[in-house]
């Protein structure tokens, strides 16, 4: 019960890594708001863990403001823990072939959302002088894969934003860290690969020394540590959960 008495918001928690993190946090005693643009997915996870489902488009300021209102009503203020997990990618293609709409979507969901969530919740954490923010970045922000250029760039933003936030918020007792997962068994996997075939899976796995994809449980275990009091001296870290891919 390492999060007993804590409150948490996890975005993109209706599936994949976010669902795994929300489940683990609840198991460890946290009250969790499960936020996702897919309300049905969020409701299914929330029902499973005894949390609250909230529909949220993290790239839209008014939608994030509504999430903040829901958190105020549910928690009485900013959450103790905020996990910015929601993310999207574009299909693999040469950088000049990616449509402007796809570029805007990737930057909006992966990068602008970090700003919007900070705008909504950082002030409350600062006033309370405590809090933990976890941004889910990617090994793509450290070791980019070809034909995923703008996704790579968006995750590089997340890593740099994490460090900048950590420096600014440290005097207020708020810690900010990131996780860099390698491709995982989530709904985004097929989009990263372009096609989900045994050949493409073998190609991706050949770049991961431990020889397997990451799982929601892998990310949940790392997230639990970074968001718990056990990591009270850890801030500004971008931790690889990648089976050795970035070595």
mmCIF file of N, CA, C and O in Angstrom, residues 138-140 143-146 148 180-184 189 192-193 198-214 240-247:
data_model
loop_
_atom_site.group_PDB
_atom_site.id
_atom_site.type_symbol
_atom_site.label_atom_id
_atom_site.label_comp_id
_atom_site.label_asym_id
_atom_site.label_seq_id
_atom_site.Cartn_x
_atom_site.Cartn_y
_atom_site.Cartn_z
ATOM 1 N N UNK A 138 9.438 8.198 -24.393
ATOM 2 C CA UNK A 138 9.679 7.010 -25.223
ATOM 3 C C UNK A 138 11.165 6.897 -25.526
ATOM 4 O O UNK A 138 11.887 7.902 -25.556
ATOM 5 N N UNK A 139 11.607 5.669 -25.789
ATOM 6 C CA UNK A 139 12.967 5.501 -26.303
ATOM 7 C C UNK A 139 13.122 6.240 -27.632
ATOM 8 O O UNK A 139 14.244 6.588 -28.016
ATOM 9 N N UNK A 140 12.015 6.522 -28.316
ATOM 10 C CA UNK A 140 12.064 7.266 -29.579
ATOM 11 C C UNK A 140 12.621 8.662 -29.385
ATOM 12 O O UNK A 140 13.150 9.263 -30.325
ATOM 13 N N UNK A 143 16.637 7.482 -28.928
ATOM 14 C CA UNK A 143 17.232 6.774 -30.062
ATOM 15 C C UNK A 143 16.168 6.642 -31.157
ATOM 16 O O UNK A 143 15.465 5.630 -31.232
ATOM 17 N N UNK A 144 16.003 7.673 -31.987
ATOM 18 C CA UNK A 144 14.893 7.707 -32.953
ATOM 19 C C UNK A 144 14.937 6.578 -33.972
ATOM 20 O O UNK A 144 16.008 6.144 -34.411
ATOM 21 N N UNK A 145 13.742 6.125 -34.320
ATOM 22 C CA UNK A 145 13.612 5.148 -35.409
ATOM 23 C C UNK A 145 13.289 5.886 -36.710
ATOM 24 O O UNK A 145 12.545 6.867 -36.690
ATOM 25 N N UNK A 146 13.826 5.423 -37.837
ATOM 26 C CA UNK A 146 13.506 6.063 -39.115
ATOM 27 C C UNK A 146 12.004 6.006 -39.416
ATOM 28 O O UNK A 146 11.311 5.084 -38.987
ATOM 29 N N UNK A 148 9.631 7.686 -38.312
ATOM 30 C CA UNK A 148 8.734 8.110 -37.226
ATOM 31 C C UNK A 148 9.200 9.479 -36.709
ATOM 32 O O UNK A 148 9.122 9.777 -35.516
ATOM 33 N N UNK A 180 10.799 6.179 -20.336
ATOM 34 C CA UNK A 180 11.031 5.963 -21.762
ATOM 35 C C UNK A 180 10.808 4.483 -22.086
ATOM 36 O O UNK A 180 11.754 3.688 -22.062
ATOM 37 N N UNK A 181 9.572 4.091 -22.366
ATOM 38 C CA UNK A 181 9.340 2.687 -22.722
ATOM 39 C C UNK A 181 9.760 2.394 -24.149
ATOM 40 O O UNK A 181 9.714 3.274 -25.019
ATOM 41 N N UNK A 182 10.166 1.170 -24.377
ATOM 42 C CA UNK A 182 10.336 0.682 -25.736
ATOM 43 C C UNK A 182 8.964 0.242 -26.227
ATOM 44 O O UNK A 182 8.007 0.190 -25.452
ATOM 45 N N UNK A 183 8.840 -0.033 -27.515
ATOM 46 C CA UNK A 183 7.556 -0.477 -28.066
ATOM 47 C C UNK A 183 6.972 -1.600 -27.214
ATOM 48 O O UNK A 183 7.686 -2.502 -26.777
ATOM 49 N N UNK A 184 5.692 -1.516 -26.952
ATOM 50 C CA UNK A 184 5.064 -2.468 -26.048
ATOM 51 C C UNK A 184 3.812 -3.099 -26.611
ATOM 52 O O UNK A 184 3.299 -2.699 -27.670
ATOM 53 N N UNK A 189 1.113 -0.467 -30.892
ATOM 54 C CA UNK A 189 2.205 -1.256 -31.462
ATOM 55 C C UNK A 189 2.086 -1.395 -32.975
ATOM 56 O O UNK A 189 3.063 -1.198 -33.705
ATOM 57 N N UNK A 192 3.190 1.744 -34.787
ATOM 58 C CA UNK A 192 4.641 1.919 -34.844
ATOM 59 C C UNK A 192 5.242 1.068 -35.968
ATOM 60 O O UNK A 192 6.124 1.508 -36.695
ATOM 61 N N UNK A 193 4.774 -0.154 -36.076
ATOM 62 C CA UNK A 193 5.360 -1.086 -37.035
ATOM 63 C C UNK A 193 4.861 -0.853 -38.451
ATOM 64 O O UNK A 193 5.509 -1.249 -39.418
ATOM 65 N N UNK A 198 4.533 -11.243 -38.347
ATOM 66 C CA UNK A 198 5.649 -11.888 -37.647
ATOM 67 C C UNK A 198 6.997 -11.319 -38.055
ATOM 68 O O UNK A 198 7.909 -11.190 -37.227
ATOM 69 N N UNK A 199 7.133 -10.949 -39.330
ATOM 70 C CA UNK A 199 8.400 -10.408 -39.810
ATOM 71 C C UNK A 199 8.706 -9.050 -39.168
ATOM 72 O O UNK A 199 9.837 -8.783 -38.746
ATOM 73 N N UNK A 200 7.678 -8.167 -39.096
ATOM 74 C CA UNK A 200 7.884 -6.852 -38.500
ATOM 75 C C UNK A 200 8.145 -6.971 -37.004
ATOM 76 O O UNK A 200 8.968 -6.252 -36.445
ATOM 77 N N UNK A 201 7.448 -7.877 -36.343
ATOM 78 C CA UNK A 201 7.687 -8.083 -34.912
ATOM 79 C C UNK A 201 9.127 -8.557 -34.676
ATOM 80 O O UNK A 201 9.801 -8.084 -33.763
ATOM 81 N N UNK A 202 9.584 -9.469 -35.511
ATOM 82 C CA UNK A 202 10.951 -9.968 -35.370
ATOM 83 C C UNK A 202 11.960 -8.851 -35.591
ATOM 84 O O UNK A 202 12.980 -8.769 -34.882
ATOM 85 N N UNK A 203 11.679 -7.961 -36.538
ATOM 86 C CA UNK A 203 12.568 -6.842 -36.814
ATOM 87 C C UNK A 203 12.658 -5.918 -35.600
ATOM 88 O O UNK A 203 13.749 -5.496 -35.210
ATOM 89 N N UNK A 204 11.517 -5.587 -35.005
ATOM 90 C CA UNK A 204 11.507 -4.718 -33.828
ATOM 91 C C UNK A 204 12.194 -5.397 -32.644
ATOM 92 O O UNK A 204 12.997 -4.781 -31.934
ATOM 93 N N UNK A 205 11.877 -6.675 -32.430
ATOM 94 C CA UNK A 205 12.452 -7.392 -31.288
ATOM 95 C C UNK A 205 13.966 -7.523 -31.396
ATOM 96 O O UNK A 205 14.657 -7.581 -30.382
ATOM 97 N N UNK A 206 14.483 -7.541 -32.621
ATOM 98 C CA UNK A 206 15.930 -7.676 -32.808
ATOM 99 C C UNK A 206 16.686 -6.473 -32.274
ATOM 100 O O UNK A 206 17.897 -6.545 -32.051
ATOM 101 N N UNK A 207 15.990 -5.351 -32.039
ATOM 102 C CA UNK A 207 16.637 -4.145 -31.514
ATOM 103 C C UNK A 207 16.554 -4.061 -29.994
ATOM 104 O O UNK A 207 17.066 -3.107 -29.396
ATOM 105 N N UNK A 208 15.906 -5.040 -29.357
ATOM 106 C CA UNK A 208 15.716 -5.030 -27.905
ATOM 107 C C UNK A 208 16.536 -6.168 -27.305
ATOM 108 O O UNK A 208 16.178 -7.343 -27.453
ATOM 109 N N UNK A 209 17.655 -5.870 -26.638
ATOM 110 C CA UNK A 209 18.538 -6.928 -26.143
ATOM 111 C C UNK A 209 17.857 -7.982 -25.280
ATOM 112 O O UNK A 209 18.209 -9.168 -25.366
ATOM 113 N N UNK A 210 16.894 -7.598 -24.436
ATOM 114 C CA UNK A 210 16.222 -8.598 -23.608
ATOM 115 C C UNK A 210 15.225 -9.444 -24.399
ATOM 116 O O UNK A 210 14.694 -10.419 -23.872
ATOM 117 N N UNK A 211 14.971 -9.070 -25.645
ATOM 118 C CA UNK A 211 14.239 -9.941 -26.553
ATOM 119 C C UNK A 211 12.727 -9.996 -26.384
ATOM 120 O O UNK A 211 12.096 -10.953 -26.808
ATOM 121 N N UNK A 212 12.123 -8.975 -25.777
ATOM 122 C CA UNK A 212 10.672 -8.935 -25.699
ATOM 123 C C UNK A 212 10.192 -7.497 -25.678
ATOM 124 O O UNK A 212 10.961 -6.571 -25.399
ATOM 125 N N UNK A 213 8.909 -7.310 -26.016
ATOM 126 C CA UNK A 213 8.312 -5.991 -25.929
ATOM 127 C C UNK A 213 8.049 -5.641 -24.465
ATOM 128 O O UNK A 213 7.985 -6.522 -23.599
ATOM 129 N N UNK A 214 7.895 -4.339 -24.198
ATOM 130 C CA UNK A 214 7.506 -3.927 -22.849
ATOM 131 C C UNK A 214 6.023 -4.224 -22.646
ATOM 132 O O UNK A 214 5.261 -4.386 -23.603
ATOM 133 N N UNK A 240 14.782 4.752 -18.721
ATOM 134 C CA UNK A 240 14.472 3.788 -19.775
ATOM 135 C C UNK A 240 13.853 2.522 -19.178
ATOM 136 O O UNK A 240 14.365 1.970 -18.205
ATOM 137 N N UNK A 241 12.763 2.090 -19.774
ATOM 138 C CA UNK A 241 12.149 0.782 -19.478
ATOM 139 C C UNK A 241 12.096 0.097 -20.840
ATOM 140 O O UNK A 241 11.050 0.029 -21.486
ATOM 141 N N UNK A 242 13.258 -0.383 -21.278
ATOM 142 C CA UNK A 242 13.395 -0.667 -22.698
ATOM 143 C C UNK A 242 14.141 -1.967 -23.025
ATOM 144 O O UNK A 242 14.489 -2.198 -24.183
ATOM 145 N N UNK A 243 14.391 -2.795 -22.013
ATOM 146 C CA UNK A 243 15.082 -4.049 -22.283
ATOM 147 C C UNK A 243 16.467 -3.861 -22.863
ATOM 148 O O UNK A 243 17.013 -4.763 -23.504
ATOM 149 N N UNK A 244 17.057 -2.679 -22.668
ATOM 150 C CA UNK A 244 18.409 -2.433 -23.154
ATOM 151 C C UNK A 244 18.507 -1.783 -24.521
ATOM 152 O O UNK A 244 19.607 -1.613 -25.048
ATOM 153 N N UNK A 245 17.378 -1.365 -25.107
ATOM 154 C CA UNK A 245 17.418 -0.836 -26.468
ATOM 155 C C UNK A 245 18.324 0.378 -26.607
ATOM 156 O O UNK A 245 18.987 0.562 -27.641
ATOM 157 N N UNK A 246 18.370 1.248 -25.601
ATOM 158 C CA UNK A 246 19.112 2.494 -25.721
ATOM 159 C C UNK A 246 20.572 2.396 -25.306
ATOM 160 O O UNK A 246 21.283 3.402 -25.274
ATOM 161 N N UNK A 247 21.024 1.201 -24.977
ATOM 162 C CA UNK A 247 22.437 1.032 -24.614
ATOM 163 C C UNK A 247 23.313 1.291 -25.846
ATOM 164 O O UNK A 247 23.021 0.761 -26.911
#
